[in-house]
XYZ file of N, CA and C in Angstrom:
816
model
N -13.955 -38.855 -36.803
C -14.255 -39.936 -37.217
C -13.383 -40.117 -38.251
N -12.306 -41.583 -37.528
C -11.208 -42.291 -38.813
C -12.087 -42.526 -40.022
N -11.242 -42.439 -41.212
C -11.962 -42.894 -42.235
C -13.316 -42.201 -42.619
N -13.915 -41.119 -42.583
C -14.540 -39.854 -43.236
C -14.327 -38.489 -43.019
N -14.827 -38.339 -44.489
C -14.688 -37.112 -44.503
C -15.417 -36.219 -44.230
N -16.599 -36.207 -43.882
C -17.652 -35.172 -43.454
C -18.152 -36.049 -42.285
N -18.521 -35.129 -41.060
C -19.186 -36.108 -39.869
C -20.516 -35.969 -40.449
N -21.407 -36.552 -39.422
C -22.628 -36.698 -39.626
C -23.186 -36.373 -37.854
N -24.457 -35.308 -38.247
C -25.301 -35.124 -36.802
C -26.532 -35.029 -37.201
N -27.121 -36.730 -36.529
C -28.461 -36.702 -36.330
C -29.306 -36.328 -36.065
N -30.493 -35.700 -36.436
C -31.504 -34.472 -35.983
C -32.553 -35.971 -35.365
N -33.227 -35.716 -34.736
C -34.587 -36.618 -33.903
C -35.902 -35.770 -34.869
N -37.058 -36.280 -35.946
C -37.901 -34.885 -36.111
C -39.089 -35.729 -36.004
N -39.582 -34.760 -35.109
C -41.298 -35.748 -34.735
C -42.473 -34.466 -34.885
N -42.252 -33.414 -36.121
C -42.303 -32.751 -36.828
C -43.328 -31.184 -35.719
N -42.761 -31.446 -34.474
C -43.115 -29.916 -33.372
C -42.390 -29.210 -33.520
N -42.538 -28.139 -32.553
C -41.709 -26.819 -33.083
C -40.384 -26.999 -32.171
N -40.305 -28.003 -31.367
C -39.332 -28.385 -30.354
C -38.471 -28.778 -31.361
N -38.837 -29.866 -32.124
C -37.551 -30.722 -33.085
C -37.427 -29.629 -34.546
N -38.484 -28.536 -34.689
C -37.631 -27.758 -35.257
C -36.691 -26.827 -34.923
N -36.378 -26.399 -34.013
C -35.787 -25.149 -33.291
C -34.663 -26.507 -33.523
N -34.295 -27.840 -32.703
C -33.011 -28.619 -32.846
C -32.998 -29.023 -34.075
N -33.280 -28.947 -35.283
C -33.103 -28.835 -36.803
C -32.093 -27.816 -37.035
N -32.961 -26.901 -36.687
C -32.188 -25.139 -36.598
C -30.732 -24.989 -35.788
N -30.813 -26.096 -35.165
C -29.523 -25.659 -34.345
C -28.389 -26.645 -34.898
N -29.051 -27.479 -35.509
C -27.851 -28.714 -36.144
C -27.422 -28.110 -37.453
N -28.520 -27.029 -38.040
C -28.315 -27.020 -39.246
C -27.143 -25.347 -39.184
N -27.138 -24.939 -37.846
C -25.670 -24.557 -37.772
C -24.727 -24.766 -37.615
N -24.863 -26.370 -36.832
C -23.145 -27.197 -36.202
C -22.298 -27.334 -37.778
N -23.709 -27.987 -38.701
C -23.383 -28.257 -39.629
C -22.872 -27.409 -40.794
N -23.189 -26.092 -40.368
C -22.437 -25.007 -41.499
C -20.860 -24.866 -41.009
N -20.663 -24.664 -39.370
C -19.775 -24.517 -39.239
C -18.739 -25.446 -39.441
N -19.118 -26.772 -39.186
C -17.993 -27.782 -39.397
C -18.401 -28.116 -40.718
N -19.018 -28.022 -41.436
C -19.366 -29.353 -43.130
C -20.223 -30.209 -42.627
N -20.374 -30.518 -41.726
C -21.265 -31.975 -41.329
C -22.793 -32.030 -42.348
N -22.731 -33.475 -42.772
C -23.624 -34.139 -43.226
C -24.795 -33.804 -42.305
N -26.144 -33.398 -42.085
C -27.231 -33.566 -41.103
C -28.490 -34.601 -42.184
N -28.961 -35.525 -40.874
C -29.660 -36.827 -41.107
C -30.676 -36.972 -39.984
N -31.404 -35.903 -40.869
C -32.720 -36.200 -40.436
C -33.836 -37.627 -40.152
N -34.192 -37.986 -38.790
C -34.900 -38.870 -38.480
C -36.043 -39.044 -37.897
N -37.042 -39.493 -38.848
C -38.707 -39.697 -38.083
C -39.159 -40.981 -38.317
N -39.302 -41.279 -36.948
C -40.234 -43.023 -36.237
C -41.484 -42.635 -36.757
N -42.029 -43.335 -37.392
C -43.367 -43.595 -37.383
C -44.065 -44.813 -37.370
N -45.353 -44.789 -36.918
C -46.338 -45.800 -36.871
C -46.781 -46.568 -37.986
N -46.622 -47.758 -37.893
C -47.557 -48.665 -38.833
C -48.961 -48.370 -38.840
N -49.214 -47.592 -39.614
C -50.899 -47.774 -40.186
C -51.611 -48.808 -39.980
N -52.787 -48.726 -39.582
C -53.741 -49.603 -39.262
C -55.480 -48.565 -39.779
N -55.986 -49.333 -41.184
C -57.161 -48.571 -40.882
C -58.415 -49.655 -40.412
N -59.340 -49.124 -40.241
C -60.689 -49.462 -39.869
C -61.351 -49.064 -40.690
N -62.154 -50.876 -41.393
C -63.354 -50.297 -42.140
C -64.729 -51.490 -42.275
N -65.564 -51.024 -42.852
C -66.799 -51.474 -42.184
C -66.367 -53.322 -41.856
N -65.525 -53.819 -43.387
C -65.111 -55.089 -42.740
C -64.542 -55.298 -41.597
N -64.061 -54.257 -40.992
C -62.707 -55.540 -40.107
C -61.340 -54.404 -40.340
N -60.807 -54.905 -39.780
C -59.014 -54.066 -39.750
C -58.268 -54.391 -41.144
N -57.512 -53.625 -41.382
C -56.690 -54.235 -42.115
C -55.450 -53.084 -41.845
N -54.146 -53.657 -42.400
C -52.751 -53.017 -42.698
C -52.410 -52.687 -43.441
N -51.962 -50.997 -44.239
C -51.420 -50.812 -45.171
C -50.242 -51.351 -45.436
N -49.964 -51.606 -46.649
C -48.535 -52.087 -47.481
C -47.851 -51.021 -46.511
N -46.688 -51.791 -45.847
C -45.333 -51.603 -44.752
C -44.342 -50.259 -46.258
N -44.174 -50.667 -47.434
C -43.570 -50.169 -48.362
C -43.850 -48.941 -49.029
N -45.365 -49.264 -49.004
C -46.157 -47.475 -49.096
C -46.843 -46.929 -47.941
N -46.968 -47.008 -46.738
C -46.159 -46.178 -45.405
C -44.903 -45.690 -45.684
N -44.203 -46.356 -45.556
C -42.899 -45.800 -45.382
C -42.808 -44.290 -46.978
N -43.238 -45.080 -47.531
C -42.848 -43.889 -48.718
C -43.757 -42.525 -48.570
N -45.070 -42.445 -47.946
C -45.781 -41.679 -47.916
C -45.112 -40.698 -46.328
N -45.002 -41.281 -45.532
C -43.880 -40.689 -45.174
C -42.663 -39.876 -45.011
N -42.094 -40.353 -45.835
C -40.527 -39.921 -46.286
C -40.629 -39.087 -46.852
N -42.516 -38.863 -48.050
C -42.615 -37.410 -48.344
C -42.379 -36.191 -48.004
N -43.267 -36.884 -46.571
C -43.790 -35.759 -45.393
C -42.106 -35.194 -45.047
N -41.338 -36.256 -44.808
C -40.018 -35.805 -44.107
C -38.942 -34.961 -45.065
N -39.053 -35.372 -46.988
C -38.587 -34.037 -47.410
C -39.021 -32.912 -47.519
N -39.960 -33.084 -46.612
C -41.117 -31.250 -47.334
C -39.936 -31.127 -45.890
N -39.963 -31.340 -44.531
C -38.962 -30.819 -43.608
C -37.672 -30.534 -44.398
N -37.269 -31.811 -45.252
C -35.394 -31.119 -45.534
C -35.809 -30.312 -46.414
N -37.026 -29.978 -47.572
C -36.881 -28.820 -48.497
C -36.747 -27.587 -48.034
N -37.469 -26.812 -46.988
C -37.558 -26.362 -46.382
C -36.315 -25.838 -45.635
N -35.181 -26.945 -44.624
C -34.838 -26.117 -44.667
C -33.558 -26.285 -44.922
N -33.458 -26.411 -46.253
C -32.393 -26.060 -47.828
C -32.984 -24.621 -47.981
N -33.981 -23.994 -47.960
C -34.705 -22.626 -48.397
C -33.474 -22.016 -47.396
N -33.422 -22.229 -45.871
C -33.000 -21.373 -44.954
C -31.437 -21.003 -45.386
N -31.208 -22.826 -45.423
C -29.294 -22.585 -45.844
C -29.213 -24.350 -46.583
N -28.747 -23.152 -47.801
C -28.907 -23.642 -49.192
C -27.866 -24.505 -49.623
N -27.043 -24.292 -48.947
C -25.362 -25.120 -49.244
C -25.295 -26.707 -48.203
N -26.021 -26.822 -47.450
C -25.961 -27.654 -46.452
C -26.107 -29.001 -46.724
N -26.088 -30.096 -46.830
C -26.087 -31.494 -46.879
C -27.037 -32.757 -46.116
N -28.303 -32.807 -46.708
C -29.270 -33.150 -45.330
C -30.147 -34.332 -46.257
N -29.290 -35.552 -45.421
C -30.226 -37.291 -45.951
C -31.604 -37.278 -44.526
N -32.268 -38.430 -45.205
C -33.534 -38.505 -44.481
C -33.475 -39.597 -44.450
N -34.044 -40.362 -42.823
C -33.851 -41.598 -43.190
C -35.655 -42.205 -42.113
N -36.006 -43.096 -42.592
C -37.373 -43.217 -40.713
C -37.549 -45.010 -40.909
N -37.969 -44.792 -39.707
C -38.373 -46.256 -39.476
C -39.416 -46.146 -38.334
N -39.719 -47.412 -37.965
C -41.108 -48.002 -37.239
C -40.342 -48.749 -36.047
N -39.157 -48.974 -36.037
C -37.856 -49.489 -34.386
C -38.140 -48.034 -34.043
N -37.398 -48.862 -32.599
C -37.728 -47.935 -31.050
C -36.467 -46.908 -31.797
N -36.758 -45.753 -31.328
C -35.961 -44.528 -31.625
C -35.242 -44.548 -31.156
N -35.072 -45.556 -29.556
C -33.475 -45.333 -28.567
C -33.052 -46.562 -29.050
N -33.514 -47.610 -29.678
C -32.787 -48.537 -30.790
C -32.680 -48.513 -31.403
N -32.662 -47.695 -32.246
C -32.044 -47.239 -33.553
C -30.776 -46.325 -33.671
N -31.073 -45.252 -33.240
C -30.296 -44.436 -32.532
C -28.769 -44.953 -32.097
N -29.299 -45.594 -30.817
C -27.738 -46.615 -30.522
C -27.108 -47.418 -31.380
N -27.742 -47.621 -32.434
C -27.336 -48.594 -34.123
C -26.582 -48.358 -34.436
N -27.076 -46.513 -35.184
C -26.754 -46.443 -35.556
C -24.667 -45.648 -35.157
N -25.359 -45.761 -33.907
C -23.630 -44.828 -32.673
C -22.634 -46.064 -32.677
N -22.949 -47.040 -32.281
C -22.327 -48.323 -32.098
C -21.773 -48.484 -33.916
N -22.333 -48.734 -34.675
C -22.076 -49.003 -35.753
C -20.798 -47.280 -36.960
N -20.933 -47.022 -35.552
C -20.008 -44.979 -35.964
C -20.525 -44.372 -37.431
N -22.126 -44.683 -37.726
C -22.374 -43.743 -39.091
C -23.043 -42.510 -38.448
N -23.400 -42.040 -37.256
C -23.420 -40.877 -36.859
C -22.344 -40.269 -35.672
N -21.595 -39.035 -35.463
C -21.105 -38.172 -34.980
C -21.958 -37.730 -33.560
N -22.837 -37.105 -33.559
C -23.813 -36.061 -33.067
C -25.441 -36.364 -32.797
N -26.024 -35.948 -31.850
C -26.986 -36.934 -32.117
C -27.820 -35.172 -31.720
N -29.069 -35.068 -32.135
C -29.617 -33.210 -31.694
C -31.102 -33.729 -31.358
N -31.523 -33.263 -30.223
C -33.083 -33.627 -29.780
C -33.663 -32.061 -29.225
N -34.442 -32.255 -29.909
C -35.352 -30.924 -29.157
C -35.734 -31.136 -27.794
N -35.389 -30.309 -26.658
C -36.839 -30.605 -25.502
C -37.482 -30.120 -25.087
N -38.590 -30.316 -25.045
C -40.299 -29.808 -25.030
C -40.277 -29.766 -23.723
N -40.123 -29.027 -22.759
C -40.828 -29.097 -21.095
C -41.943 -28.268 -21.367
N -43.279 -29.663 -20.888
C -44.455 -28.937 -20.384
C -44.624 -29.116 -19.353
N -45.324 -30.057 -18.541
C -45.831 -28.955 -17.098
C -44.414 -29.605 -16.113
N -44.691 -28.818 -15.241
C -43.378 -29.422 -13.742
C -43.608 -30.876 -13.687
N -45.229 -30.968 -13.644
C -44.876 -32.735 -12.989
C -44.222 -33.643 -14.393
N -45.382 -33.215 -15.312
C -44.560 -34.120 -16.717
C -43.437 -34.294 -17.103
N -42.878 -33.807 -16.638
C -41.470 -33.192 -17.373
C -40.780 -35.061 -16.265
N -41.136 -34.732 -14.674
C -39.876 -35.348 -14.086
C -40.493 -36.735 -14.243
N -41.809 -36.596 -14.091
C -42.379 -38.678 -14.667
C -42.337 -38.949 -15.940
N -42.501 -38.363 -16.881
C -42.126 -38.820 -18.361
C -40.498 -38.651 -18.526
N -40.453 -37.622 -18.646
C -39.078 -37.667 -19.035
C -38.528 -37.148 -20.673
N -37.465 -37.552 -20.802
C -37.879 -37.243 -22.723
C -36.907 -38.052 -23.512
N -36.937 -37.986 -24.813
C -36.425 -39.583 -25.322
C -34.661 -38.865 -25.225
N -34.512 -37.808 -25.232
C -32.949 -37.083 -25.344
C -32.202 -37.027 -24.321
N -32.979 -37.534 -22.803
C -32.658 -37.263 -21.829
C -32.372 -39.096 -21.299
N -33.629 -39.561 -21.810
C -32.599 -40.827 -21.491
C -31.494 -41.524 -22.544
N -31.279 -41.338 -24.043
C -30.635 -41.755 -24.644
C -29.102 -40.703 -23.961
N -29.244 -39.942 -23.484
C -27.837 -39.565 -23.080
C -26.282 -40.261 -22.711
N -26.969 -41.179 -21.266
C -26.611 -41.746 -20.684
C -25.948 -43.298 -21.666
N -26.420 -43.420 -22.788
C -26.251 -45.353 -23.695
C -25.716 -45.836 -24.640
N -25.465 -44.368 -25.536
C -24.976 -44.086 -26.410
C -23.515 -44.071 -26.714
N -22.982 -44.335 -27.785
C -21.838 -43.952 -28.358
C -21.470 -42.445 -28.505
N -21.848 -41.915 -28.750
C -21.743 -40.264 -29.499
C -22.651 -39.285 -28.821
N -22.295 -38.695 -28.993
C -22.650 -37.152 -28.023
C -24.219 -37.429 -28.161
N -24.891 -36.716 -27.664
C -26.196 -35.999 -27.224
C -26.716 -34.758 -27.319
N -26.765 -33.564 -27.933
C -27.213 -32.718 -27.774
C -28.739 -32.100 -27.194
N -28.928 -32.059 -26.122
C -30.509 -31.591 -26.038
C -30.359 -29.916 -25.421
N -31.343 -29.470 -26.970
C -31.915 -28.313 -27.411
C -33.310 -27.559 -26.453
N -33.129 -26.829 -25.791
C -34.257 -26.501 -25.003
C -35.444 -25.590 -26.420
N -36.852 -26.492 -26.211
C -37.717 -25.836 -27.092
C -37.569 -24.156 -28.053
N -37.071 -23.157 -26.070
C -37.423 -21.434 -26.358
C -35.904 -21.232 -26.673
N -35.135 -21.947 -26.500
C -34.104 -21.619 -26.984
C -33.570 -21.254 -28.500
N -33.018 -19.836 -28.670
C -33.667 -19.327 -30.318
C -32.797 -18.516 -30.958
N -31.891 -17.992 -29.706
C -30.672 -17.412 -30.653
C -29.326 -18.584 -30.336
N -29.187 -18.763 -31.861
C -28.014 -20.383 -31.859
C -27.177 -19.253 -31.436
N -25.785 -19.349 -30.505
C -24.526 -19.371 -31.124
C -23.776 -20.238 -30.696
N -22.902 -20.329 -30.967
C -21.313 -21.164 -30.999
C -20.367 -19.994 -30.460
N -20.111 -19.651 -29.368
C -18.620 -19.499 -28.448
C -18.413 -19.885 -27.717
N -19.179 -19.618 -26.426
C -18.179 -20.655 -25.184
C -18.967 -21.307 -24.827
N -17.953 -22.475 -24.191
C -18.560 -23.998 -23.719
C -17.946 -24.157 -22.702
N -18.751 -24.946 -21.624
C -18.650 -25.310 -19.814
C -18.559 -26.481 -20.052
N -17.015 -27.423 -19.759
C -17.081 -28.088 -19.968
C -16.895 -28.920 -18.325
N -17.718 -29.543 -18.035
C -18.011 -30.331 -16.373
C -16.614 -31.359 -15.425
N -16.163 -31.121 -15.604
C -15.016 -32.066 -14.414
C -15.104 -32.330 -13.621
N -15.250 -33.346 -12.758
C -14.761 -33.952 -11.668
C -12.788 -33.528 -10.718
N -12.920 -33.221 -10.861
C -10.932 -32.423 -10.412
C -10.314 -33.151 -9.145
N -11.446 -34.492 -8.429
C -11.457 -34.899 -7.512
C -10.722 -36.116 -7.931
N -10.589 -36.695 -9.460
C -10.295 -37.951 -9.697
C -9.288 -36.926 -10.859
N -8.359 -38.154 -12.045
C -7.771 -37.914 -12.707
C -8.603 -37.531 -14.369
N -8.199 -36.274 -14.604
C -8.626 -36.219 -15.176
C -8.195 -37.055 -16.720
N -9.033 -37.817 -17.302
C -8.598 -38.596 -18.568
C -8.478 -38.009 -19.660
N -7.337 -38.383 -20.744
C -7.723 -37.361 -21.994
C -8.640 -37.720 -23.177
N -8.891 -39.272 -22.815
C -9.703 -39.320 -24.047
C -11.176 -38.454 -23.754
N -11.450 -38.343 -22.844
C -12.930 -38.202 -22.283
C -12.635 -36.285 -22.494
N -11.894 -35.747 -21.812
C -11.572 -34.636 -22.415
C -12.262 -34.310 -24.093
N -11.065 -35.025 -24.432
C -11.153 -34.892 -26.567
C -12.269 -34.761 -26.886
N -13.210 -35.705 -26.287
C -14.380 -35.946 -26.662
C -15.448 -34.641 -26.853
N -15.091 -33.712 -26.007
C -15.470 -32.604 -25.847
C -14.859 -31.464 -26.921
N -13.551 -31.500 -26.162
C -12.685 -30.248 -27.515
C -12.785 -30.503 -28.474
N -12.990 -31.713 -29.242
C -13.008 -32.344 -30.690
C -14.500 -31.211 -30.876
N -15.287 -31.461 -30.176
C -16.586 -30.458 -30.887
C -16.324 -29.317 -30.610
N -15.329 -28.640 -29.645
C -15.465 -27.149 -29.785
C -14.472 -26.891 -30.429
N -13.695 -27.378 -30.672
C -12.376 -26.686 -32.468
C -12.905 -27.432 -33.092
N -13.765 -28.085 -33.685
C -14.436 -28.178 -35.098
C -15.777 -26.874 -35.428
N -16.022 -26.648 -34.179
C -17.041 -25.123 -33.827
C -16.784 -23.785 -33.865
N -15.142 -23.907 -33.472
C -14.483 -22.473 -33.834
C -14.924 -22.183 -31.985
N -15.076 -22.782 -31.718
C -15.542 -22.773 -29.875
C -14.157 -22.171 -28.773
N -14.426 -21.729 -27.570
C -13.871 -21.313 -26.896
C -14.411 -22.404 -25.809
N -13.078 -23.048 -24.151
C -14.076 -23.369 -23.566
C -13.340 -23.356 -22.353
N -14.410 -23.914 -21.349
C -14.079 -23.632 -19.781
C -13.904 -24.903 -18.510
N -12.798 -25.582 -18.619
C -12.965 -27.128 -17.318
C -13.457 -26.833 -16.403
N -14.601 -27.003 -15.562
C -15.072 -26.403 -14.721
C -15.220 -27.073 -13.388
N -14.949 -27.404 -11.964
C -15.498 -28.570 -11.102
C -16.626 -27.171 -10.715
N -17.477 -28.056 -9.737
C -18.086 -27.827 -8.830
C -17.894 -28.109 -7.869
N -17.328 -27.912 -6.508
C -16.995 -28.097 -5.288
C -18.854 -27.697 -4.499
N -19.185 -28.955 -4.298
C -20.164 -29.040 -3.523
C -20.167 -29.453 -2.453
N -21.040 -29.191 -1.036
C -21.295 -28.729 0.014
C -20.501 -30.351 0.695
N -21.567 -31.474 0.268
C -20.923 -32.404 0.254
C -20.103 -33.394 -0.344
N -19.373 -32.676 -0.410
C -18.411 -33.165 -1.031
C -17.376 -33.843 -0.437
N -17.605 -34.107 0.884
C -16.760 -34.707 1.934
C -17.262 -35.978 1.916
N -18.551 -36.115 1.349
C -18.876 -37.160 2.413
C -18.224 -38.959 1.156
N -17.748 -38.185 -0.418
C -16.917 -38.908 -1.058
C -15.401 -39.095 -1.029
N -15.260 -40.926 -0.872
C -13.951 -41.477 -0.378
C -13.162 -41.257 -1.360
N -11.824 -40.372 -2.226
C -10.666 -41.006 -2.778
C -9.905 -41.567 -2.608
N -9.595 -42.532 -3.485
C -8.088 -43.701 -3.828
C -7.082 -42.908 -3.952
N -7.059 -41.468 -4.367
C -5.794 -40.639 -4.435
C -5.727 -39.249 -4.822
N -4.881 -38.467 -4.822
C -5.233 -37.080 -4.994
C -4.690 -36.549 -6.779
N -5.202 -36.612 -6.965
C -4.749 -36.376 -8.485
C -4.609 -35.304 -8.601
N -3.864 -34.108 -7.747
C -4.116 -32.173 -7.860
C -3.276 -32.260 -9.054
N -2.087 -32.779 -8.915
C -0.894 -32.335 -9.977
C -0.947 -32.681 -11.202
N -1.628 -33.885 -11.265
C -1.636 -34.573 -12.626
C -2.807 -33.317 -13.114
N -3.821 -32.430 -12.357
C -4.658 -32.408 -13.045
C -4.409 -30.432 -13.655
N -3.602 -30.550 -12.961
C -3.061 -29.045 -12.977
C -2.923 -28.518 -14.349
N -2.457 -29.505 -15.583
C -2.354 -28.902 -16.651
C -3.396 -28.544 -17.639
N -4.388 -29.074 -17.197
C -6.130 -29.054 -17.818
C -6.468 -27.148 -17.241
N -6.134 -26.370 -16.485
C -6.497 -25.716 -16.058
C -7.808 -25.582 -15.446
N -8.341 -26.399 -14.654
C -9.634 -26.518 -14.280
C -9.774 -25.293 -13.601
N -11.033 -24.224 -13.581
C -11.886 -23.342 -13.080
C -12.769 -24.317 -11.327
N -12.515 -24.000 -10.123
C -13.211 -25.031 -9.161
C -14.402 -23.777 -8.798
N -15.067 -24.124 -8.498
C -16.342 -22.325 -8.243
C -16.889 -23.687 -6.851
N -17.584 -22.776 -5.857
C -18.162 -23.966 -4.792
C -19.622 -23.340 -5.044
N -20.470 -24.378 -4.802
C -22.028 -23.896 -4.674
C -22.624 -25.301 -3.793
N -23.457 -24.896 -3.510
C -24.059 -25.226 -2.528
C -24.969 -26.756 -3.391
N -24.869 -26.950 -4.599
C -25.523 -28.155 -4.960
C -24.750 -27.975 -6.979
N -24.927 -29.097 -7.222
C -23.666 -28.749 -8.775
C -24.374 -28.439 -9.826
N -26.091 -28.586 -10.209
C -26.648 -28.370 -10.486
C -26.599 -25.976 -10.513
N -27.138 -25.846 -8.879
C -26.924 -24.481 -9.056
C -25.946 -23.653 -9.233
N -24.500 -24.938 -9.332
C -23.090 -24.566 -9.374
C -23.444 -23.987 -11.133
N -23.465 -24.789 -11.861
C -23.674 -24.727 -13.253
C -24.994 -23.333 -14.375
N -25.810 -23.567 -12.998
C -26.699 -22.438 -12.986
C -25.485 -20.781 -13.248
N -24.769 -20.867 -11.824
C -24.296 -19.557 -11.188
C -23.014 -18.800 -12.933
N -21.773 -20.399 -13.052
C -21.234 -20.138 -14.120
C -21.899 -19.760 -15.224
N -22.926 -20.412 -15.630
C -23.513 -19.858 -16.558
C -24.536 -18.305 -17.129
N -24.438 -17.999 -15.692
C -25.147 -16.346 -15.779
C -23.974 -15.809 -15.473
N -23.273 -15.983 -14.787
C -21.947 -14.794 -14.724
C -21.152 -14.891 -16.397
N -21.279 -16.333 -16.586
C -19.895 -16.048 -17.875
C -21.063 -16.258 -19.169
N -21.190 -15.461 -20.186
C -21.558 -15.733 -21.369
C -20.975 -17.146 -22.032
N -22.539 -18.554 -22.085
C -22.193 -19.927 -22.229
C -23.022 -20.310 -23.048
N -22.711 -20.911 -24.192
C -23.891 -21.332 -24.851
C -23.961 -23.268 -25.309
N -23.306 -23.660 -23.790
C -23.324 -24.743 -24.480
C -22.384 -25.642 -23.052
N -23.372 -26.094 -22.176
C -23.025 -27.205 -20.874
C -22.698 -28.337 -21.791
N -21.106 -28.806 -21.602
C -20.721 -30.281 -21.425
C -21.030 -31.218 -20.457
N -21.730 -32.147 -20.059
C -21.260 -33.452 -18.740
C -21.310 -34.609 -19.521
N -20.611 -35.431 -18.532
C -20.044 -36.589 -18.788
C -21.086 -37.160 -18.332
N -21.179 -38.588 -18.461
C -21.538 -39.429 -17.708
C -20.773 -41.254 -17.588
N -19.331 -41.174 -16.945
C -19.363 -42.606 -16.541
C -19.303 -43.317 -15.201
N -20.246 -44.338 -15.496
C -20.862 -45.157 -14.013
C -19.926 -45.485 -13.867
N -18.507 -45.520 -13.635
C -16.966 -45.845 -12.668
C -16.640 -45.011 -12.342
N -17.097 -43.583 -12.014
C -16.440 -42.517 -11.742
C -17.033 -42.545 -9.938
N -16.208 -42.614 -9.368
C -16.739 -42.185 -7.917
C -17.532 -40.988 -7.396
N -17.609 -40.198 -8.126
C -18.190 -39.174 -8.220
C -19.842 -39.389 -9.125
N -19.575 -40.498 -9.845
C -20.803 -41.081 -10.398
C -21.949 -40.056 -10.539
N -22.359 -39.694 -8.905
C -23.782 -39.029 -8.681
C -24.040 -37.671 -8.710
N -23.368 -37.708 -9.451
C -23.438 -35.862 -10.165
C -23.293 -35.635 -11.402
N -23.188 -36.694 -12.585
C -22.725 -37.179 -13.830
C -23.617 -37.741 -13.991
N -24.357 -38.729 -13.713
C -25.310 -39.761 -13.586
C -26.476 -38.741 -15.027
N -27.490 -40.027 -14.939
C -28.767 -39.545 -16.258
C -29.248 -38.426 -15.488
N -29.933 -39.330 -14.174
C -30.890 -38.155 -13.441
C -30.233 -36.235 -13.155
N -28.877 -36.482 -13.036
C -28.474 -35.169 -13.231
C -28.849 -34.720 -14.275
N -28.252 -34.752 -15.205
C -28.524 -34.658 -16.768
C -29.779 -34.314 -16.816
N -30.856 -35.255 -16.571
C -31.836 -34.592 -16.690
C -32.366 -32.961 -16.102
N -32.326 -32.506 -14.460
C -32.005 -31.943 -14.026
C -31.333 -31.041 -14.295
N -30.284 -30.932 -14.753
C -29.504 -29.610 -15.750
C -30.203 -29.474 -16.738
N -30.644 -29.978 -17.737
C -30.819 -29.751 -19.072
C -32.731 -29.170 -18.941
N -33.468 -29.563 -17.783
C -34.986 -29.241 -17.366
C -34.544 -27.359 -16.959
N -33.464 -27.295 -16.705
C -33.797 -26.105 -15.525
C -32.504 -25.160 -16.507
N -32.029 -25.517 -18.119
C -31.216 -25.079 -18.555
C -31.639 -24.296 -19.957
N -31.242 -22.977 -19.722
C -32.130 -21.968 -20.777
C -31.251 -21.951 -22.251
N -29.521 -23.243 -22.063
C -28.963 -23.635 -23.455
C -28.886 -24.673 -23.627
N -28.495 -24.816 -24.720
C -28.121 -26.820 -25.484
C -26.349 -27.451 -24.344
N -27.624 -28.465 -23.610
C -26.556 -29.352 -22.830
C -26.328 -30.501 -23.694
N -24.861 -30.939 -23.455
C -24.725 -32.073 -24.635
C -23.470 -33.266 -23.233
N -24.474 -34.182 -23.417
C -24.193 -34.788 -22.546
C -23.081 -36.465 -23.661
N -21.999 -37.060 -22.352
C -20.960 -38.082 -23.501
C -21.212 -38.390 -22.839
N -21.596 -39.750 -22.949
C -21.137 -41.276 -22.515
C -19.846 -41.871 -22.400
N -19.104 -42.189 -21.132
C -17.448 -42.794 -21.087
C -18.074 -44.226 -21.701
């Protein structure tokens, strides 16, 4: 980001094991790229019950009390990463609106959120904050599975649609991250069985050759990604969400949810 000496990585904190794991992942990223980690917690404005009725606790007092709890998370993180630079923010605003505003103002570069998958029913009905954010904000969102503990940064899978012209600025959003964190990467196009249903206006094959895209065939996009990750040691899956694409159905929010819920490794979603 222009004009900044340090990148900023925002981590959503809700004091669950899932967000604790996301924080550990963010701290690893920050150590690699010399970034600042920003802890964000959304707290509820407390309403107290008394014999005489209800009263609202002073906002400034409530915010201060909540910030102490967030500072405790910061102190714990600094014991593990003593050289880390960590900031804290708490708010009563909607987490979606708050993060979207920070991203719009270019005050954060990445968002890292934990994904806690409970029952198979709840994950599809309720989704998650990270997944709903991933296609709506102007900076990459990294969704870290709760059970992903062996945090590594070696190889990234960057998914592309090889049937459209690959746009340089889109790929650069992903490769900027892999370069900053000293990762190698592979651009992969998953050719699915129903791909023939898509009508393309032009053939960009020659234009795309310079990107060295690997094509793999699979019944579905999700299975193709899973097979690549299984066959190639992969530490991060990068997906793009761009609504103008003729291939949008394979890169939209629903698809990101399906990949993220099934993935055992972190998934980065980049909105174009």
